[in-house]
Amino acid sequence: MAYLPFTQLMPSTIRPIYQALPGLEAHLPCAGFAQLPTPVEAHRFDGQRVWVKRDDLSHPIYGGNKVRKLELILAAAQADGKDQLITFGATGTHHGLATAIFCRQLGLGCEVLLFDQPDSPHVQHNLSRLEQEGARRVFCGSLANTLRRYYLHPARLRRGSQFLFAGGSNELGVLAFINAALELKAQIDAGECPVPARIYCPVGSGSTIAGLTLGMALAELPTEVIGVRVADSHVGPIPACTVGSIAQLMARTVRWLGRRHIDWPAGVPQPRLDERWIGAGYGHPTVEAEAAVGAFESELGVPLDLTYTAKTFAAVRDAAGSDATGGPLLYWHTLSSAAEAQA
């Protein structure tokens, strides 16, 4: 596939997190390939106005929320002399595909450990794209087995290997979405949208909600961030997608800043999860999610996926319909709408 060089895609916008947290830029390199700010738009669904943050447009080749994280994570890996990145996800992983695309752009090797999810044409498409992008695909079966392979991987003994948790969920991924919250604050200040009463986003590995929740505190906005849980809460006895696991990720990020002598001037709010929409489990469609797909695509002309975004938008439709006077709602759209992502 032919790609534009990153030098032609470099945005002119300075990431607002560098101004909000003085001294951070020296510790947080940025590859600069996310096309920011992403638009925020007003749409009507079922007669109710809902604001949509269009992170599907974060990159012309492959957008979505992973791009924000990867422009920081991959830049840090290169600055640390890494030449290979190893991560994991489900067989239909958007994170793995985005990682493979941008690793290839930057000349990094990429290996993706894969656990099973319900099969679909979308899953098969992403698997095929992973192969096309040159990623090494390792099929591990269960999530538990994938985690064992990830933590016991022999490449951990190799200096040039960088390990990245699923979803890009680490401190840098959280910082990317603190920056996203500050980006939204600038759009509010510019009159592009009102202050949302609530923001809805999908929650799998947790860094998107962690960053947005911290970012709203840093921006001093009264907005409540509600994460819609789309992944299983535990892997065996281990919390994987819970209020506690998200809170730990937020606390780790604040400690990361402190170790670099960067003051966190805001509080650390408790994250909020809506756990009503997961249905039979990760990757399993629901009736409400399928209805949400039709409503969203007919209004915007861009897709939802039944694993993450459709379940989240089902929650948004329910909130808009049941509490029309509760203040503006914003849905943070995290799935790429780039043509090559959907082909």
PDB file of N, CA and C in Angstrom, residues 252-329:
ATOM      1  N   ARG A 252      -1.231   5.301  38.523  1.00  0.00           N
ATOM      2  CA  ARG A 252       0.095   5.030  37.947  1.00  0.00           C
ATOM      3  C   ARG A 252       0.567   6.189  37.075  1.00  0.00           C
ATOM      4  N   THR A 253      -0.357   6.778  36.324  1.00  0.00           N
ATOM      5  CA  THR A 253       0.004   7.883  35.436  1.00  0.00           C
ATOM      6  C   THR A 253       0.425   9.113  36.233  1.00  0.00           C
ATOM      7  N   VAL A 254      -0.292   9.410  37.295  1.00  0.00           N
ATOM      8  CA  VAL A 254       0.084  10.543  38.151  1.00  0.00           C
ATOM      9  C   VAL A 254       1.457  10.291  38.793  1.00  0.00           C
ATOM     10  N   ARG A 255       1.705   9.039  39.206  1.00  0.00           N
ATOM     11  CA  ARG A 255       3.031   8.711  39.762  1.00  0.00           C
ATOM     12  C   ARG A 255       4.114   8.835  38.700  1.00  0.00           C
ATOM     13  N   TRP A 256       3.814   8.437  37.457  1.00  0.00           N
ATOM     14  CA  TRP A 256       4.768   8.571  36.344  1.00  0.00           C
ATOM     15  C   TRP A 256       5.187  10.026  36.207  1.00  0.00           C
ATOM     16  N   LEU A 257       4.217  10.924  36.270  1.00  0.00           N
ATOM     17  CA  LEU A 257       4.527  12.347  36.194  1.00  0.00           C
ATOM     18  C   LEU A 257       5.382  12.785  37.380  1.00  0.00           C
ATOM     19  N   GLY A 258       5.019  12.318  38.569  1.00  0.00           N
ATOM     20  CA  GLY A 258       5.755  12.715  39.768  1.00  0.00           C
ATOM     21  C   GLY A 258       7.208  12.286  39.737  1.00  0.00           C
ATOM     22  N   ARG A 259       7.461  11.087  39.187  1.00  0.00           N
ATOM     23  CA  ARG A 259       8.861  10.615  39.097  1.00  0.00           C
ATOM     24  C   ARG A 259       9.691  11.497  38.178  1.00  0.00           C
ATOM     25  N   ARG A 260       9.043  12.245  37.328  1.00  0.00           N
ATOM     26  CA  ARG A 260       9.733  13.162  36.415  1.00  0.00           C
ATOM     27  C   ARG A 260       9.617  14.612  36.883  1.00  0.00           C
ATOM     28  N   HIS A 261       9.217  14.759  38.124  1.00  0.00           N
ATOM     29  CA  HIS A 261       9.123  16.069  38.775  1.00  0.00           C
ATOM     30  C   HIS A 261       8.150  16.994  38.054  1.00  0.00           C
ATOM     31  N   ILE A 262       7.069  16.410  37.561  1.00  0.00           N
ATOM     32  CA  ILE A 262       5.997  17.174  36.923  1.00  0.00           C
ATOM     33  C   ILE A 262       4.785  17.122  37.848  1.00  0.00           C
ATOM     34  N   ASP A 263       4.363  18.277  38.290  1.00  0.00           N
ATOM     35  CA  ASP A 263       3.274  18.347  39.270  1.00  0.00           C
ATOM     36  C   ASP A 263       1.934  18.077  38.593  1.00  0.00           C
ATOM     37  N   TRP A 264       1.123  17.242  39.234  1.00  0.00           N
ATOM     38  CA  TRP A 264      -0.265  17.051  38.783  1.00  0.00           C
ATOM     39  C   TRP A 264      -1.141  17.999  39.609  1.00  0.00           C
ATOM     40  N   PRO A 265      -1.667  19.057  39.004  1.00  0.00           N
ATOM     41  CA  PRO A 265      -2.316  20.114  39.779  1.00  0.00           C
ATOM     42  C   PRO A 265      -3.792  19.880  40.059  1.00  0.00           C
ATOM     43  N   ALA A 266      -4.344  18.760  39.587  1.00  0.00           N
ATOM     44  CA  ALA A 266      -5.772  18.494  39.745  1.00  0.00           C
ATOM     45  C   ALA A 266      -5.993  17.288  40.664  1.00  0.00           C
ATOM     46  N   GLY A 267      -7.240  16.998  40.932  1.00  0.00           N
ATOM     47  CA  GLY A 267      -7.560  15.806  41.699  1.00  0.00           C
ATOM     48  C   GLY A 267      -7.544  14.567  40.815  1.00  0.00           C
ATOM     49  N   VAL A 268      -7.802  13.438  41.432  1.00  0.00           N
ATOM     50  CA  VAL A 268      -7.890  12.168  40.707  1.00  0.00           C
ATOM     51  C   VAL A 268      -9.288  11.604  40.962  1.00  0.00           C
ATOM     52  N   PRO A 269     -10.237  11.903  40.068  1.00  0.00           N
ATOM     53  CA  PRO A 269     -11.620  11.472  40.298  1.00  0.00           C
ATOM     54  C   PRO A 269     -11.765   9.956  40.206  1.00  0.00           C
ATOM     55  N   GLN A 270     -12.856   9.452  40.742  1.00  0.00           N
ATOM     56  CA  GLN A 270     -13.186   8.043  40.619  1.00  0.00           C
ATOM     57  C   GLN A 270     -13.806   7.804  39.246  1.00  0.00           C
ATOM     58  N   PRO A 271     -13.304   6.833  38.483  1.00  0.00           N
ATOM     59  CA  PRO A 271     -13.912   6.554  37.182  1.00  0.00           C
ATOM     60  C   PRO A 271     -15.300   5.942  37.344  1.00  0.00           C
ATOM     61  N   ARG A 272     -16.108   6.071  36.301  1.00  0.00           N
ATOM     62  CA  ARG A 272     -17.464   5.522  36.337  1.00  0.00           C
ATOM     63  C   ARG A 272     -17.673   4.582  35.157  1.00  0.00           C
ATOM     64  N   LEU A 273     -18.174   3.389  35.434  1.00  0.00           N
ATOM     65  CA  LEU A 273     -18.461   2.385  34.403  1.00  0.00           C
ATOM     66  C   LEU A 273     -19.958   2.109  34.325  1.00  0.00           C
ATOM     67  N   ASP A 274     -20.471   2.016  33.098  1.00  0.00           N
ATOM     68  CA  ASP A 274     -21.820   1.521  32.838  1.00  0.00           C
ATOM     69  C   ASP A 274     -21.648   0.086  32.326  1.00  0.00           C
ATOM     70  N   GLU A 275     -22.125  -0.891  33.088  1.00  0.00           N
ATOM     71  CA  GLU A 275     -21.848  -2.297  32.802  1.00  0.00           C
ATOM     72  C   GLU A 275     -23.057  -3.048  32.234  1.00  0.00           C
ATOM     73  N   ARG A 276     -24.038  -2.306  31.733  1.00  0.00           N
ATOM     74  CA  ARG A 276     -25.293  -2.931  31.322  1.00  0.00           C
ATOM     75  C   ARG A 276     -25.317  -3.417  29.875  1.00  0.00           C
ATOM     76  N   TRP A 277     -24.305  -3.136  29.084  1.00  0.00           N
ATOM     77  CA  TRP A 277     -24.422  -3.286  27.639  1.00  0.00           C
ATOM     78  C   TRP A 277     -23.550  -4.364  27.033  1.00  0.00           C
ATOM     79  N   ILE A 278     -22.780  -5.093  27.823  1.00  0.00           N
ATOM     80  CA  ILE A 278     -21.826  -6.056  27.277  1.00  0.00           C
ATOM     81  C   ILE A 278     -22.510  -7.295  26.718  1.00  0.00           C
ATOM     82  N   GLY A 279     -23.699  -7.616  27.170  1.00  0.00           N
ATOM     83  CA  GLY A 279     -24.392  -8.802  26.683  1.00  0.00           C
ATOM     84  C   GLY A 279     -23.692 -10.076  27.106  1.00  0.00           C
ATOM     85  N   ALA A 280     -23.533 -11.028  26.162  1.00  0.00           N
ATOM     86  CA  ALA A 280     -22.944 -12.333  26.476  1.00  0.00           C
ATOM     87  C   ALA A 280     -21.444 -12.270  26.680  1.00  0.00           C
ATOM     88  N   GLY A 281     -20.815 -11.154  26.365  1.00  0.00           N
ATOM     89  CA  GLY A 281     -19.377 -11.035  26.569  1.00  0.00           C
ATOM     90  C   GLY A 281     -18.693 -10.295  25.449  1.00  0.00           C
ATOM     91  N   TYR A 282     -17.384 -10.227  25.543  1.00  0.00           N
ATOM     92  CA  TYR A 282     -16.574  -9.480  24.585  1.00  0.00           C
ATOM     93  C   TYR A 282     -16.796 -10.007  23.164  1.00  0.00           C
ATOM     94  N   GLY A 283     -17.118  -9.105  22.262  1.00  0.00           N
ATOM     95  CA  GLY A 283     -17.270  -9.465  20.855  1.00  0.00           C
ATOM     96  C   GLY A 283     -18.605 -10.083  20.490  1.00  0.00           C
ATOM     97  N   HIS A 284     -19.470 -10.327  21.477  1.00  0.00           N
ATOM     98  CA  HIS A 284     -20.778 -10.903  21.189  1.00  0.00           C
ATOM     99  C   HIS A 284     -21.767  -9.776  20.899  1.00  0.00           C
ATOM    100  N   PRO A 285     -22.449  -9.797  19.759  1.00  0.00           N
ATOM    101  CA  PRO A 285     -23.398  -8.729  19.439  1.00  0.00           C
ATOM    102  C   PRO A 285     -24.612  -8.761  20.353  1.00  0.00           C
ATOM    103  N   THR A 286     -25.276  -7.630  20.456  1.00  0.00           N
ATOM    104  CA  THR A 286     -26.526  -7.522  21.202  1.00  0.00           C
ATOM    105  C   THR A 286     -27.568  -6.875  20.303  1.00  0.00           C
ATOM    106  N   VAL A 287     -28.833  -7.061  20.637  1.00  0.00           N
ATOM    107  CA  VAL A 287     -29.920  -6.447  19.866  1.00  0.00           C
ATOM    108  C   VAL A 287     -29.793  -4.931  19.895  1.00  0.00           C
ATOM    109  N   GLU A 288     -29.483  -4.380  21.064  1.00  0.00           N
ATOM    110  CA  GLU A 288     -29.364  -2.927  21.200  1.00  0.00           C
ATOM    111  C   GLU A 288     -28.196  -2.387  20.368  1.00  0.00           C
ATOM    112  N   ALA A 289     -27.088  -3.143  20.335  1.00  0.00           N
ATOM    113  CA  ALA A 289     -25.935  -2.709  19.539  1.00  0.00           C
ATOM    114  C   ALA A 289     -26.262  -2.734  18.050  1.00  0.00           C
ATOM    115  N   GLU A 290     -26.959  -3.757  17.600  1.00  0.00           N
ATOM    116  CA  GLU A 290     -27.316  -3.835  16.183  1.00  0.00           C
ATOM    117  C   GLU A 290     -28.238  -2.688  15.783  1.00  0.00           C
ATOM    118  N   ALA A 291     -29.166  -2.301  16.672  1.00  0.00           N
ATOM    119  CA  ALA A 291     -30.027  -1.157  16.393  1.00  0.00           C
ATOM    120  C   ALA A 291     -29.222   0.141  16.364  1.00  0.00           C
ATOM    121  N   ALA A 292     -28.230   0.238  17.241  1.00  0.00           N
ATOM    122  CA  ALA A 292     -27.388   1.438  17.284  1.00  0.00           C
ATOM    123  C   ALA A 292     -26.601   1.605  15.989  1.00  0.00           C
ATOM    124  N   VAL A 293     -26.160   0.501  15.404  1.00  0.00           N
ATOM    125  CA  VAL A 293     -25.424   0.565  14.135  1.00  0.00           C
ATOM    126  C   VAL A 293     -26.260   1.251  13.068  1.00  0.00           C
ATOM    127  N   GLY A 294     -27.497   0.829  12.934  1.00  0.00           N
ATOM    128  CA  GLY A 294     -28.356   1.421  11.914  1.00  0.00           C
ATOM    129  C   GLY A 294     -28.602   2.891  12.135  1.00  0.00           C
ATOM    130  N   ALA A 295     -28.865   3.284  13.392  1.00  0.00           N
ATOM    131  CA  ALA A 295     -29.143   4.684  13.692  1.00  0.00           C
ATOM    132  C   ALA A 295     -27.931   5.565  13.414  1.00  0.00           C
ATOM    133  N   PHE A 296     -26.738   5.087  13.791  1.00  0.00           N
ATOM    134  CA  PHE A 296     -25.525   5.896  13.626  1.00  0.00           C
ATOM    135  C   PHE A 296     -25.139   6.002  12.157  1.00  0.00           C
ATOM    136  N   GLU A 297     -25.156   4.898  11.453  1.00  0.00           N
ATOM    137  CA  GLU A 297     -24.738   4.911  10.054  1.00  0.00           C
ATOM    138  C   GLU A 297     -25.699   5.724   9.197  1.00  0.00           C
ATOM    139  N   SER A 298     -26.984   5.698   9.502  1.00  0.00           N
ATOM    140  CA  SER A 298     -27.933   6.468   8.696  1.00  0.00           C
ATOM    141  C   SER A 298     -27.749   7.965   8.902  1.00  0.00           C
ATOM    142  N   GLU A 299     -27.267   8.388  10.067  1.00  0.00           N
ATOM    143  CA  GLU A 299     -27.066   9.810  10.342  1.00  0.00           C
ATOM    144  C   GLU A 299     -25.706  10.302   9.864  1.00  0.00           C
ATOM    145  N   LEU A 300     -24.632   9.558  10.138  1.00  0.00           N
ATOM    146  CA  LEU A 300     -23.278  10.028   9.832  1.00  0.00           C
ATOM    147  C   LEU A 300     -22.681   9.384   8.587  1.00  0.00           C
ATOM    148  N   GLY A 301     -23.196   8.217   8.190  1.00  0.00           N
ATOM    149  CA  GLY A 301     -22.620   7.525   7.044  1.00  0.00           C
ATOM    150  C   GLY A 301     -21.300   6.857   7.328  1.00  0.00           C
ATOM    151  N   VAL A 302     -20.994   6.621   8.593  1.00  0.00           N
ATOM    152  CA  VAL A 302     -19.769   5.911   8.969  1.00  0.00           C
ATOM    153  C   VAL A 302     -20.142   4.756   9.889  1.00  0.00           C
ATOM    154  N   PRO A 303     -19.299   3.724   9.968  1.00  0.00           N
ATOM    155  CA  PRO A 303     -19.697   2.495  10.646  1.00  0.00           C
ATOM    156  C   PRO A 303     -19.465   2.512  12.152  1.00  0.00           C
ATOM    157  N   LEU A 304     -20.172   1.620  12.826  1.00  0.00           N
ATOM    158  CA  LEU A 304     -19.869   1.191  14.182  1.00  0.00           C
ATOM    159  C   LEU A 304     -19.471  -0.277  14.120  1.00  0.00           C
ATOM    160  N   ASP A 305     -18.738  -0.745  15.123  1.00  0.00           N
ATOM    161  CA  ASP A 305     -18.451  -2.176  15.230  1.00  0.00           C
ATOM    162  C   ASP A 305     -19.220  -2.733  16.421  1.00  0.00           C
ATOM    163  N   LEU A 306     -19.603  -4.007  16.326  1.00  0.00           N
ATOM    164  CA  LEU A 306     -20.464  -4.601  17.343  1.00  0.00           C
ATOM    165  C   LEU A 306     -19.723  -4.951  18.625  1.00  0.00           C
ATOM    166  N   THR A 307     -18.398  -4.863  18.621  1.00  0.00           N
ATOM    167  CA  THR A 307     -17.616  -5.181  19.813  1.00  0.00           C
ATOM    168  C   THR A 307     -17.499  -3.994  20.753  1.00  0.00           C
ATOM    169  N   TYR A 308     -17.188  -2.813  20.223  1.00  0.00           N
ATOM    170  CA  TYR A 308     -16.919  -1.641  21.056  1.00  0.00           C
ATOM    171  C   TYR A 308     -17.952  -0.532  20.862  1.00  0.00           C
ATOM    172  N   THR A 309     -17.936   0.060  19.675  1.00  0.00           N
ATOM    173  CA  THR A 309     -18.634   1.334  19.500  1.00  0.00           C
ATOM    174  C   THR A 309     -20.150   1.189  19.468  1.00  0.00           C
ATOM    175  N   ALA A 310     -20.669   0.099  18.914  1.00  0.00           N
ATOM    176  CA  ALA A 310     -22.123  -0.053  18.856  1.00  0.00           C
ATOM    177  C   ALA A 310     -22.711  -0.217  20.255  1.00  0.00           C
ATOM    178  N   LYS A 311     -22.031  -0.953  21.117  1.00  0.00           N
ATOM    179  CA  LYS A 311     -22.524  -1.106  22.487  1.00  0.00           C
ATOM    180  C   LYS A 311     -22.471   0.231  23.227  1.00  0.00           C
ATOM    181  N   THR A 312     -21.439   1.006  22.961  1.00  0.00           N
ATOM    182  CA  THR A 312     -21.337   2.318  23.602  1.00  0.00           C
ATOM    183  C   THR A 312     -22.421   3.256  23.102  1.00  0.00           C
ATOM    184  N   PHE A 313     -22.649   3.247  21.793  1.00  0.00           N
ATOM    185  CA  PHE A 313     -23.666   4.144  21.267  1.00  0.00           C
ATOM    186  C   PHE A 313     -25.071   3.698  21.673  1.00  0.00           C
ATOM    187  N   ALA A 314     -25.259   2.410  21.914  1.00  0.00           N
ATOM    188  CA  ALA A 314     -26.534   1.956  22.478  1.00  0.00           C
ATOM    189  C   ALA A 314     -26.781   2.607  23.836  1.00  0.00           C
ATOM    190  N   ALA A 315     -25.737   2.729  24.646  1.00  0.00           N
ATOM    191  CA  ALA A 315     -25.868   3.406  25.941  1.00  0.00           C
ATOM    192  C   ALA A 315     -26.186   4.879  25.759  1.00  0.00           C
ATOM    193  N   VAL A 316     -25.569   5.512  24.763  1.00  0.00           N
ATOM    194  CA  VAL A 316     -25.837   6.932  24.487  1.00  0.00           C
ATOM    195  C   VAL A 316     -27.287   7.135  24.080  1.00  0.00           C
ATOM    196  N   ARG A 317     -27.793   6.287  23.191  1.00  0.00           N
ATOM    197  CA  ARG A 317     -29.194   6.409  22.764  1.00  0.00           C
ATOM    198  C   ARG A 317     -30.143   6.251  23.947  1.00  0.00           C
ATOM    199  N   ASP A 318     -29.824   5.322  24.812  1.00  0.00           N
ATOM    200  CA  ASP A 318     -30.671   5.111  25.990  1.00  0.00           C
ATOM    201  C   ASP A 318     -30.657   6.346  26.886  1.00  0.00           C
ATOM    202  N   ALA A 319     -29.474   6.927  27.114  1.00  0.00           N
ATOM    203  CA  ALA A 319     -29.364   8.106  27.965  1.00  0.00           C
ATOM    204  C   ALA A 319     -30.079   9.299  27.345  1.00  0.00           C
ATOM    205  N   ALA A 320     -29.927   9.483  26.036  1.00  0.00           N
ATOM    206  CA  ALA A 320     -30.564  10.616  25.367  1.00  0.00           C
ATOM    207  C   ALA A 320     -32.083  10.498  25.417  1.00  0.00           C
ATOM    208  N   GLY A 321     -32.576   9.284  25.296  1.00  0.00           N
ATOM    209  CA  GLY A 321     -34.017   9.087  25.286  1.00  0.00           C
ATOM    210  C   GLY A 321     -34.652   9.160  26.651  1.00  0.00           C
ATOM    211  N   SER A 322     -33.917   8.788  27.692  1.00  0.00           N
ATOM    212  CA  SER A 322     -34.500   8.721  29.028  1.00  0.00           C
ATOM    213  C   SER A 322     -34.289   9.980  29.845  1.00  0.00           C
ATOM    214  N   ASP A 323     -33.344  10.851  29.403  1.00  0.00           N
ATOM    215  CA  ASP A 323     -33.032  12.049  30.191  1.00  0.00           C
ATOM    216  C   ASP A 323     -32.714  13.196  29.246  1.00  0.00           C
ATOM    217  N   ALA A 324     -33.749  13.657  28.535  1.00  0.00           N
ATOM    218  CA  ALA A 324     -33.538  14.697  27.533  1.00  0.00           C
ATOM    219  C   ALA A 324     -33.182  16.045  28.150  1.00  0.00           C
ATOM    220  N   THR A 325     -33.409  16.238  29.440  1.00  0.00           N
ATOM    221  CA  THR A 325     -33.124  17.516  30.091  1.00  0.00           C
ATOM    222  C   THR A 325     -31.877  17.468  30.971  1.00  0.00           C
ATOM    223  N   GLY A 326     -31.110  16.393  30.850  1.00  0.00           N
ATOM    224  CA  GLY A 326     -29.960  16.225  31.734  1.00  0.00           C
ATOM    225  C   GLY A 326     -28.704  16.932  31.288  1.00  0.00           C
ATOM    226  N   GLY A 327     -28.757  17.728  30.241  1.00  0.00           N
ATOM    227  CA  GLY A 327     -27.585  18.437  29.745  1.00  0.00           C
ATOM    228  C   GLY A 327     -27.004  17.772  28.522  1.00  0.00           C
ATOM    229  N   PRO A 328     -26.110  18.463  27.812  1.00  0.00           N
ATOM    230  CA  PRO A 328     -25.566  17.936  26.551  1.00  0.00           C
ATOM    231  C   PRO A 328     -24.810  16.619  26.751  1.00  0.00           C
ATOM    232  N   LEU A 329     -25.029  15.692  25.820  1.00  0.00           N
ATOM    233  CA  LEU A 329     -24.316  14.416  25.805  1.00  0.00           C
ATOM    234  C   LEU A 329     -23.314  14.413  24.664  1.00  0.00           C
TER     235      LEU A 329
END
